[in-house]
PDB file of C-alpha atoms in Angstrom:
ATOM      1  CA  UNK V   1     114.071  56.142 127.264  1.00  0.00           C
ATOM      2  CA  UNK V   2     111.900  58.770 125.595  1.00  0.00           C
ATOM      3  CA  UNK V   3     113.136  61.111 129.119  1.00  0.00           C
ATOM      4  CA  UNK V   4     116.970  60.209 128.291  1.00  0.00           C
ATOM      5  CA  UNK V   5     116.636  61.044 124.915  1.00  0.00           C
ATOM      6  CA  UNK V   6     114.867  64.155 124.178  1.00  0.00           C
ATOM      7  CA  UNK V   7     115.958  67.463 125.367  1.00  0.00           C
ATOM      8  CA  UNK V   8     112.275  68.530 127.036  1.00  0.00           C
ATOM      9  CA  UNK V   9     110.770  66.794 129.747  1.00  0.00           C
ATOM     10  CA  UNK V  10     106.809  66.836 128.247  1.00  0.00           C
ATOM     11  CA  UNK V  11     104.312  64.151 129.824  1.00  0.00           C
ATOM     12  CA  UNK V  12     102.859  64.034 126.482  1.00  0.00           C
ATOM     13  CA  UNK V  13     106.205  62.515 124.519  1.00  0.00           C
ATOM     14  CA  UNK V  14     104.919  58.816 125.770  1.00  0.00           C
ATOM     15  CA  UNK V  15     101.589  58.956 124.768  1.00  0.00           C
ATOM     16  CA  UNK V  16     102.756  60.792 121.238  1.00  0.00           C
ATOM     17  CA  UNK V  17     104.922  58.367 120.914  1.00  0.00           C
ATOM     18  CA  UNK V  18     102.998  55.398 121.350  1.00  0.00           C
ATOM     19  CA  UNK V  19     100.344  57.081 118.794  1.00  0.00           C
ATOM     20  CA  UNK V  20     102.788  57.959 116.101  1.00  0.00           C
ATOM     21  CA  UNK V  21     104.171  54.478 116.493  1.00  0.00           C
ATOM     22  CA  UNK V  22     100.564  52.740 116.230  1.00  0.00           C
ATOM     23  CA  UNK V  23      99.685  54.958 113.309  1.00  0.00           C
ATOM     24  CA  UNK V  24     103.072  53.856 111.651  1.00  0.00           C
ATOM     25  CA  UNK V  25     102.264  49.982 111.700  1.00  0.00           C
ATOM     26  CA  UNK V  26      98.684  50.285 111.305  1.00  0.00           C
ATOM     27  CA  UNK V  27      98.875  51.778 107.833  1.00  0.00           C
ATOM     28  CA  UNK V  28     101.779  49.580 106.834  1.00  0.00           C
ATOM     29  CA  UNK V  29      99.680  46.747 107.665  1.00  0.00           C
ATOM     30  CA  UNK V  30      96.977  47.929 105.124  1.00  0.00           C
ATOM     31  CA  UNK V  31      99.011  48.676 102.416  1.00  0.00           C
ATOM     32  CA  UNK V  32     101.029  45.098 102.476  1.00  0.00           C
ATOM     33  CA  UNK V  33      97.478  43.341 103.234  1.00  0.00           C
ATOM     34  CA  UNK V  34      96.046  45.233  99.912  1.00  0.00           C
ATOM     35  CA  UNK V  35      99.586  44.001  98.159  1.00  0.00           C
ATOM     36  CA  UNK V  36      99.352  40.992  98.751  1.00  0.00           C
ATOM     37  CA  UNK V  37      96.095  39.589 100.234  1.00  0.00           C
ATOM     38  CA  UNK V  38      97.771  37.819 103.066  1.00  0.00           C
ATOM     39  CA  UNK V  39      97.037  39.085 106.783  1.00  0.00           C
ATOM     40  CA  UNK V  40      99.571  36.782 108.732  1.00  0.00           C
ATOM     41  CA  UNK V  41     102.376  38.347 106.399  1.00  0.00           C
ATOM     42  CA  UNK V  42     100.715  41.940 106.421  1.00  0.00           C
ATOM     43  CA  UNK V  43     100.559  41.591 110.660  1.00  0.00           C
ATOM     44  CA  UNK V  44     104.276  40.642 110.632  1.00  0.00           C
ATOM     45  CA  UNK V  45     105.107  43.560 108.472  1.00  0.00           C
ATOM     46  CA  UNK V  46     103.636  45.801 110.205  1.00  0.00           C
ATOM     47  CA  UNK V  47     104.663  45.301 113.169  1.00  0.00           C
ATOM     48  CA  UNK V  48     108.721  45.096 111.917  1.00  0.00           C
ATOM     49  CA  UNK V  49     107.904  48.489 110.200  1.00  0.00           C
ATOM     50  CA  UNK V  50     106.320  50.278 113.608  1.00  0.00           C
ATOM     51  CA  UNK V  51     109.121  48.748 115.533  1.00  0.00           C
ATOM     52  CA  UNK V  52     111.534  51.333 113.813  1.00  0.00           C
ATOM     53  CA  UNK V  53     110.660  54.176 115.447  1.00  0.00           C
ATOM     54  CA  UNK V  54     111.431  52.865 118.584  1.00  0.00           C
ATOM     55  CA  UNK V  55     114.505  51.194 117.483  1.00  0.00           C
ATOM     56  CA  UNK V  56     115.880  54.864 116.099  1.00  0.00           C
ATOM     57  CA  UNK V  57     115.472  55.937 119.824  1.00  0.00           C
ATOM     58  CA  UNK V  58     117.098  52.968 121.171  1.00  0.00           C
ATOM     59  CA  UNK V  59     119.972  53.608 118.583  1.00  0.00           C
ATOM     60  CA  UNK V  60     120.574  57.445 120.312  1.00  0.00           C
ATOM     61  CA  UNK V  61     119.986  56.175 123.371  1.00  0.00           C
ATOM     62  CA  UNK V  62     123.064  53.218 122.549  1.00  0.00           C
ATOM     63  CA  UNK V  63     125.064  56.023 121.087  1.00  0.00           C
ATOM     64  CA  UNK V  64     124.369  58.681 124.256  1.00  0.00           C
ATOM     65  CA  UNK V  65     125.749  54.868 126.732  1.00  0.00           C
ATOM     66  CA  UNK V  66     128.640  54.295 124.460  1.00  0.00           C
ATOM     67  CA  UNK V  67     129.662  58.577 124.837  1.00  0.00           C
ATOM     68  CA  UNK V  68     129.531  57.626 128.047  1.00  0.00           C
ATOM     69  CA  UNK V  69     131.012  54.661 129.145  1.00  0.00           C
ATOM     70  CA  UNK V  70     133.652  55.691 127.255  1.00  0.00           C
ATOM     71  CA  UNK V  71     134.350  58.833 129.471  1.00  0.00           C
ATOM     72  CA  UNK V  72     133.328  57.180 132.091  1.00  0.00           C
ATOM     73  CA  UNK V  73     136.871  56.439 133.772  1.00  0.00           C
ATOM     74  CA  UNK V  74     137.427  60.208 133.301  1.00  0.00           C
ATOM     75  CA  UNK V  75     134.132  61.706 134.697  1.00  0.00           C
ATOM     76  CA  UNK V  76     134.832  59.548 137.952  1.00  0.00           C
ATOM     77  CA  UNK V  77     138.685  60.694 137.959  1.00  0.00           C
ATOM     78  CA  UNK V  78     137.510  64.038 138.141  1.00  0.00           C
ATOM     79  CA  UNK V  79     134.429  63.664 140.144  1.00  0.00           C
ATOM     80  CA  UNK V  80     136.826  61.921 143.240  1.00  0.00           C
ATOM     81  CA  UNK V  81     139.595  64.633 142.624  1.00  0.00           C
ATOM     82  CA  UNK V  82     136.586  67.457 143.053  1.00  0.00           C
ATOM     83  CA  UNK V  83     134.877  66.130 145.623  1.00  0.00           C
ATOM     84  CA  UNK V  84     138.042  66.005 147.896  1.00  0.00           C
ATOM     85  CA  UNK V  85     138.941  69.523 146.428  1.00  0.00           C
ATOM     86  CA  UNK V  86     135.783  70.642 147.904  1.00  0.00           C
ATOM     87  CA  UNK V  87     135.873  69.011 151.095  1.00  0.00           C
ATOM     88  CA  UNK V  88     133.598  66.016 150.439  1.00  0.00           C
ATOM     89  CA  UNK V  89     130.403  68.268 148.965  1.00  0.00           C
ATOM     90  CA  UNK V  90     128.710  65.596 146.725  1.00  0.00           C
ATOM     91  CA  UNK V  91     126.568  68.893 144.806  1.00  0.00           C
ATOM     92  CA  UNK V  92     130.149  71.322 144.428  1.00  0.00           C
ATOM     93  CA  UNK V  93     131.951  68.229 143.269  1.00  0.00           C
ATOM     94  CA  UNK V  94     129.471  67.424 140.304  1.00  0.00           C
ATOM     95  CA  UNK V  95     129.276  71.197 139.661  1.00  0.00           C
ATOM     96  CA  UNK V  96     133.011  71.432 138.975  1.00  0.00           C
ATOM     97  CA  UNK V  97     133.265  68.168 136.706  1.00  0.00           C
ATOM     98  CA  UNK V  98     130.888  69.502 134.303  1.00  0.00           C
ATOM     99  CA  UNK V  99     132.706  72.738 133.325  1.00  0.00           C
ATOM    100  CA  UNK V 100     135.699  70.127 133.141  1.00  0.00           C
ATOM    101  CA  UNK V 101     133.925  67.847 130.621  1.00  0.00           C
ATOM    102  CA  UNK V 102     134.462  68.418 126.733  1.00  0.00           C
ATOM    103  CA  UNK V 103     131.898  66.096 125.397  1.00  0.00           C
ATOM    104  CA  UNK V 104     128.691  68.150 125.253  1.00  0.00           C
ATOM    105  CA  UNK V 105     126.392  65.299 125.388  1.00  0.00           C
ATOM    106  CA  UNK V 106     127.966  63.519 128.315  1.00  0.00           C
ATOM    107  CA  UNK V 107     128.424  67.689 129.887  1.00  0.00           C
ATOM    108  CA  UNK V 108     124.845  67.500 129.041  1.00  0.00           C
ATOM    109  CA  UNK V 109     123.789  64.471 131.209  1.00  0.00           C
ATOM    110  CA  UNK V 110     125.825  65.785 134.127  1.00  0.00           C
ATOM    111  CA  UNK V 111     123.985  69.196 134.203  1.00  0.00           C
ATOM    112  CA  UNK V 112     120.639  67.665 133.749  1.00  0.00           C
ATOM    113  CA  UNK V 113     121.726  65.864 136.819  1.00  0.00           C
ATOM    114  CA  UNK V 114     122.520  68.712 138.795  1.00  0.00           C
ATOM    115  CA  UNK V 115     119.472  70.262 138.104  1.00  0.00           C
ATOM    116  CA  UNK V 116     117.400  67.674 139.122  1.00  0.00           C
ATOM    117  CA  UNK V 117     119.175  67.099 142.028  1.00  0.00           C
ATOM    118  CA  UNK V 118     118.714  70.787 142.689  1.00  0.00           C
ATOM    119  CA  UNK V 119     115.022  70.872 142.511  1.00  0.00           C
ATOM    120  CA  UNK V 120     114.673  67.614 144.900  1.00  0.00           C
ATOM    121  CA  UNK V 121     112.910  67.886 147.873  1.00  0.00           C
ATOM    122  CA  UNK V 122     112.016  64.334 148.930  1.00  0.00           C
ATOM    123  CA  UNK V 123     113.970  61.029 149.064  1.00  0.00           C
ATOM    124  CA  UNK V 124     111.838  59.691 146.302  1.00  0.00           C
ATOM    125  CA  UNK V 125     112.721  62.532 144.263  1.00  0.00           C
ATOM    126  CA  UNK V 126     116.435  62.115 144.817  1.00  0.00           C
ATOM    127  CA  UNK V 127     116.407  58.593 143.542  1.00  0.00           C
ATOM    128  CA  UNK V 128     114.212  58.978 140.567  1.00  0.00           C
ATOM    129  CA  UNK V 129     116.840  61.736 139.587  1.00  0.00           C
ATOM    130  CA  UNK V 130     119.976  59.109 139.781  1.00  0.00           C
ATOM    131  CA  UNK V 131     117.653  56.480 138.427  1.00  0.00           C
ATOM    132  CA  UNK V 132     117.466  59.157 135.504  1.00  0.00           C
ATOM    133  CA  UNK V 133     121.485  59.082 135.177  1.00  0.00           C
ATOM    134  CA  UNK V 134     122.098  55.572 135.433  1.00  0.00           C
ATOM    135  CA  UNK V 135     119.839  54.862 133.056  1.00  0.00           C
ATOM    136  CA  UNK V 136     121.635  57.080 130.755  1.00  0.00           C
ATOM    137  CA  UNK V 137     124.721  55.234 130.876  1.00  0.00           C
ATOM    138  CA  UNK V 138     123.281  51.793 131.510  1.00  0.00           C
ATOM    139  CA  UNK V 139     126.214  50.655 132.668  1.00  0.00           C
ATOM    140  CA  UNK V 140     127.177  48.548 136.122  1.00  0.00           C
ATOM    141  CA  UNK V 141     129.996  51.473 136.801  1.00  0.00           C
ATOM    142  CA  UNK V 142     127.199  53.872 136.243  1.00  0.00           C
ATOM    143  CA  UNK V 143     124.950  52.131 139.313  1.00  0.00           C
ATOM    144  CA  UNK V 144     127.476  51.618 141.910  1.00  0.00           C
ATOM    145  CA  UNK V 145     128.744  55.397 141.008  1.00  0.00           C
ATOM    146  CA  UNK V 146     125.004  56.234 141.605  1.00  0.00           C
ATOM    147  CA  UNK V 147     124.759  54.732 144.845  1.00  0.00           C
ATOM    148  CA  UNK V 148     127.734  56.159 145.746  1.00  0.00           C
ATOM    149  CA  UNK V 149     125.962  59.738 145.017  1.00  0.00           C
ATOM    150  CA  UNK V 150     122.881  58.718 146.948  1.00  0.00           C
ATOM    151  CA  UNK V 151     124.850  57.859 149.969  1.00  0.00           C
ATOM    152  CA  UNK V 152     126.115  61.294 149.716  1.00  0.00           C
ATOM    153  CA  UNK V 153     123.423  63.122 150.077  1.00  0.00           C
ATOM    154  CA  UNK V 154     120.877  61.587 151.816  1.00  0.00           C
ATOM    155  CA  UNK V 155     123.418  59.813 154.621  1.00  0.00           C
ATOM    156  CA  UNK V 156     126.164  62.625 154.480  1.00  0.00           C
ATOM    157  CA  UNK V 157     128.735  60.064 154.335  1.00  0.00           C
ATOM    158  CA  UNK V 158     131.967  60.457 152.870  1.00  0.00           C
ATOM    159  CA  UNK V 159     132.524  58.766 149.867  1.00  0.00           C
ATOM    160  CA  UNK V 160     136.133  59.159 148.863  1.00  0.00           C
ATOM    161  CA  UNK V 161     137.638  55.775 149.426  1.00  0.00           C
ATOM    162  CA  UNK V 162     134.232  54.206 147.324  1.00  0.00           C
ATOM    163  CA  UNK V 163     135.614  56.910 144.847  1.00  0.00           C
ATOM    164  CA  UNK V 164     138.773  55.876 144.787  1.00  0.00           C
ATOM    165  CA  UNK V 165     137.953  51.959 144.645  1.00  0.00           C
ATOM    166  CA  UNK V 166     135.728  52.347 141.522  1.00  0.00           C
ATOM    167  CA  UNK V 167     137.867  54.610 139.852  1.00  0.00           C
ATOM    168  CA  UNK V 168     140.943  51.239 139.959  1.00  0.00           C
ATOM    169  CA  UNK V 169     138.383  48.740 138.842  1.00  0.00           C
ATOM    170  CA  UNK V 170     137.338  50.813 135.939  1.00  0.00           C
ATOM    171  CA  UNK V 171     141.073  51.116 135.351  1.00  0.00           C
ATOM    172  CA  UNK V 172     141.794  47.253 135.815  1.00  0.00           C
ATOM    173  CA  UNK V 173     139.097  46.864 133.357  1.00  0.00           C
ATOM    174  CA  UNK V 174     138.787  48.581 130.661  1.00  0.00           C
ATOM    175  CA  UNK V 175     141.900  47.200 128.825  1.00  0.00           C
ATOM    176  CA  UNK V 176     140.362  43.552 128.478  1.00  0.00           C
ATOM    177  CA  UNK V 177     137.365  45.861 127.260  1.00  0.00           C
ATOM    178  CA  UNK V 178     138.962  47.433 124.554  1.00  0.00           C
ATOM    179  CA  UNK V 179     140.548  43.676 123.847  1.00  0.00           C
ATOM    180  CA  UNK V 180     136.830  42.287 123.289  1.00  0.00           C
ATOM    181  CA  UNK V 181     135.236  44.948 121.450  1.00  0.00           C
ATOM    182  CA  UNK V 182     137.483  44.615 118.378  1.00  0.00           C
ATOM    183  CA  UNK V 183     136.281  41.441 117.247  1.00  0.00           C
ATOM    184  CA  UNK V 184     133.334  42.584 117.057  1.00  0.00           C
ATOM    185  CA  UNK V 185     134.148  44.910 114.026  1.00  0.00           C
ATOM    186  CA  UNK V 186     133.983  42.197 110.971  1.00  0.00           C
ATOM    187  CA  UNK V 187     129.956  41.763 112.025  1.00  0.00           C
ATOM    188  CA  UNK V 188     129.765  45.601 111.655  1.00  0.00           C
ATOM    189  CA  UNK V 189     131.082  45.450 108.027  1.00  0.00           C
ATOM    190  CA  UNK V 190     129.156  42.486 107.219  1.00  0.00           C
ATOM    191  CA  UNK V 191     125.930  44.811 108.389  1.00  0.00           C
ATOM    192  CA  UNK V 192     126.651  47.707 106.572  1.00  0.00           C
ATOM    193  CA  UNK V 193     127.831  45.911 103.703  1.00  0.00           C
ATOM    194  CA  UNK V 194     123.919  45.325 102.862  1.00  0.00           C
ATOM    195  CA  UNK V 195     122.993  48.799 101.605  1.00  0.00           C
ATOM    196  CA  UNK V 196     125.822  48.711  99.018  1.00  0.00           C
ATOM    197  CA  UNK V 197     124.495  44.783  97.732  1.00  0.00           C
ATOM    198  CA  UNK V 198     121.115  45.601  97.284  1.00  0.00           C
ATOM    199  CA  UNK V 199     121.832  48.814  95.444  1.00  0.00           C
ATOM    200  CA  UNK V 200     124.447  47.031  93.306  1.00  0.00           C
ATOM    201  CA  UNK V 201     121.602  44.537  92.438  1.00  0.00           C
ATOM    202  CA  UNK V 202     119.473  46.892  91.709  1.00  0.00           C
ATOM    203  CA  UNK V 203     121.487  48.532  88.841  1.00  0.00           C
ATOM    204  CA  UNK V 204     122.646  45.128  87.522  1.00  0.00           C
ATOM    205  CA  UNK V 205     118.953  43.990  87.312  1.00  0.00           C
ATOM    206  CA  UNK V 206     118.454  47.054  85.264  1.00  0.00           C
ATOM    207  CA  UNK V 207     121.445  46.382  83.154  1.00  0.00           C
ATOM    208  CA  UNK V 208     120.811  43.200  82.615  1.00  0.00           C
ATOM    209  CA  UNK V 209     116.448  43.643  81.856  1.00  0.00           C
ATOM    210  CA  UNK V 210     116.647  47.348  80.260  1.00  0.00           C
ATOM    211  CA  UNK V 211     115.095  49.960  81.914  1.00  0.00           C
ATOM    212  CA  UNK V 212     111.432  49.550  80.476  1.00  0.00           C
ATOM    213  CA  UNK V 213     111.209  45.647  81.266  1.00  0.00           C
ATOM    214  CA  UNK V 214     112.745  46.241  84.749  1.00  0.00           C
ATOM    215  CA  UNK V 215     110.732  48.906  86.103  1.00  0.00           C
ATOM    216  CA  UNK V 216     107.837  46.255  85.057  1.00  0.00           C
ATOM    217  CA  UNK V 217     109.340  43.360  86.335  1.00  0.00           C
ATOM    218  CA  UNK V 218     110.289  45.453  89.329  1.00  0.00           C
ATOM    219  CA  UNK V 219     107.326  47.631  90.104  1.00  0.00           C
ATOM    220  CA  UNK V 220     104.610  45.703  88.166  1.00  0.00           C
ATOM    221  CA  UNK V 221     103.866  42.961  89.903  1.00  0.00           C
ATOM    222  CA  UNK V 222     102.467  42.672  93.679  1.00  0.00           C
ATOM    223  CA  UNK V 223     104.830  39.927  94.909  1.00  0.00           C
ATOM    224  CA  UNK V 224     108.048  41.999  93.333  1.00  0.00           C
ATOM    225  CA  UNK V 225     107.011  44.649  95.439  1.00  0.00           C
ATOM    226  CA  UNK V 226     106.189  42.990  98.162  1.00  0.00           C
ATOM    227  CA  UNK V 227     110.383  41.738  98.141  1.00  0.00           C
ATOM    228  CA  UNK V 228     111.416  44.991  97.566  1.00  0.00           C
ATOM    229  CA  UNK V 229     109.803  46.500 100.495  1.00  0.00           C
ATOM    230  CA  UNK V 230     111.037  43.434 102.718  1.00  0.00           C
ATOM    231  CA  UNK V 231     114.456  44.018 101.391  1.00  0.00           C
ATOM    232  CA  UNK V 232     114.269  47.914 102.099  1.00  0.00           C
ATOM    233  CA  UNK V 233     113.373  46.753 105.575  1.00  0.00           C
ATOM    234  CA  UNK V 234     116.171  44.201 106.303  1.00  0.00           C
ATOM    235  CA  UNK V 235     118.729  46.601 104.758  1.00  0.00           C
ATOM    236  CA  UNK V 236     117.103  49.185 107.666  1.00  0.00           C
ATOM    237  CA  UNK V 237     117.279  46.562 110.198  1.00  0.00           C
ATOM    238  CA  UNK V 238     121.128  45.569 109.140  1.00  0.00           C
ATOM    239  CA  UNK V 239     121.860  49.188 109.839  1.00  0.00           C
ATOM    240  CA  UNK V 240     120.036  49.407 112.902  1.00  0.00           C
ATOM    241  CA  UNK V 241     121.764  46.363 114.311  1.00  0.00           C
ATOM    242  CA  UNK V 242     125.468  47.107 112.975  1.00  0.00           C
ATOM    243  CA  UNK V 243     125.261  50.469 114.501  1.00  0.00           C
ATOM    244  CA  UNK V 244     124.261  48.570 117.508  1.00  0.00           C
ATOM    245  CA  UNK V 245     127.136  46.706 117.821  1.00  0.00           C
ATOM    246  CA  UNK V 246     129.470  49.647 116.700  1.00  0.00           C
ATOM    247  CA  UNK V 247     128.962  51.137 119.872  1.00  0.00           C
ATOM    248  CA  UNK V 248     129.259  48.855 122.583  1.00  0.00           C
ATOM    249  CA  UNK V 249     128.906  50.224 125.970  1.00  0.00           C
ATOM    250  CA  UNK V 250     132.464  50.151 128.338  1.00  0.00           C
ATOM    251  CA  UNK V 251     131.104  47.796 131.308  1.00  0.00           C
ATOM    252  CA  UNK V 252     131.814  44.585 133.346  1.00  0.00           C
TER     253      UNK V 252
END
């Protein structure tokens, strides 16, 4: 994940990662335990809060599968048209789609492709670099096309007519796609529909308490803060999720 997402390719992003992550929960475990004296709770907390992180990666990485499953039909149209334009050369083919692709993040992938395909010297090599790319899209279109590539090079086989058969079962597809992702859109609302509550609740408490007995009510008290910061964190989670679901990936 950490691979698909970021634009360098350091060793040390895992391990970073893991440590910024740990750091994150451990101190948010501390500050509910010395809230509110419970450890269970505290544990729980913590844990939802150093979860986040993570979650904001998966939420690119969602974003980066739905980019691209819904180009997908397109990248293989243009892949099967190159690669016959180019007399079946798996490498030329990709090498022409990518100046043809307008989406700079999905142009992106397809380079970073290239390249490692490029540098490759070893079978192993070759599949961790299409393991890379299907990953990326995450999609069942995104495997078969990725076999498809691997046949290519390391059999020399021509591929056209697997080309051309995934390229009409995306087609026969993706209209009963398009069909089921619109009902997801009223759970989407719902989701977002959280931040605007709680802030509207917020004012009226202050409305209703006046501002010197509600920052007392509100901030004064351990348990009131305590549902505060939970509330903070389900409206973060509500986001998290709704954006989830706002970009569903294009697949079987």
């Amino acid at each position: 994940m950490l691979r698909t997402t970021s634009k360098s390719n350091n060793p040390m992003d895992v391990p970073v990662f893991l440590t910024i992550t740990g750091i994150t929960g451990f101190i948010s475990i501390i500050f509910i335990y010395l809230m509110i004296q419970d450890i269970v709770v505290a544990v729980a907390i913590g844990t939802l809060v150093s979860l986040i992180p993570y979650l904001l990666r998966r939420l690119k990485l969602n974003k980066l599968r739905s980019i691209m499953s819904n180009e997908f039909l397109t990248l293989v149209q243009k892949l099967t048209q190159n690669y016959n334009a180019v007399h079946n050369d798996m490498y030329f083919a990709l090498t022409e789609t990518q100046k043809e692709i307008n989406n700079p993040q999905l142009r992106r992938v397809i380079i970073k492709l290239i390249s490692d395909l490029q540098v490759s010297r070893s079978e192993t090599n070759l599949r961790e670099s299409v393991q890379v790319f299907t990953y990326t899209a995450g999609t069942n279109w995104a495997k078969r096309l990725g076999s498809i590539i691997l046949k290519a090079y390391l059999n020399n086989e021509n591929v056209l007519d697997a080309l051309m058969t995934l390229t009409k079962q995306i087609e026969e597809t993706s209209e009963m796609l398009e069909e089921e992702k619109s009902g997801m859109l009223d759970v989407v609302y719902n989701g977002y529909l959280t931040l605007p509550v709680f802030i509207c609740s917020m004012f009226l408490g202050y409305f209703v308490t006046g501002a010197q007995d509600y920052f007392k009510l509100q901030f004064g008290y351990s348990s009131t803060q305590f549902l505060f910061i939970l509330s903070t964190i389900g409206v973060i989670f509500s986001f998290i999720i709704a954006h989830f679901l706002k970009h569903p990936k294009n697949d079987l």
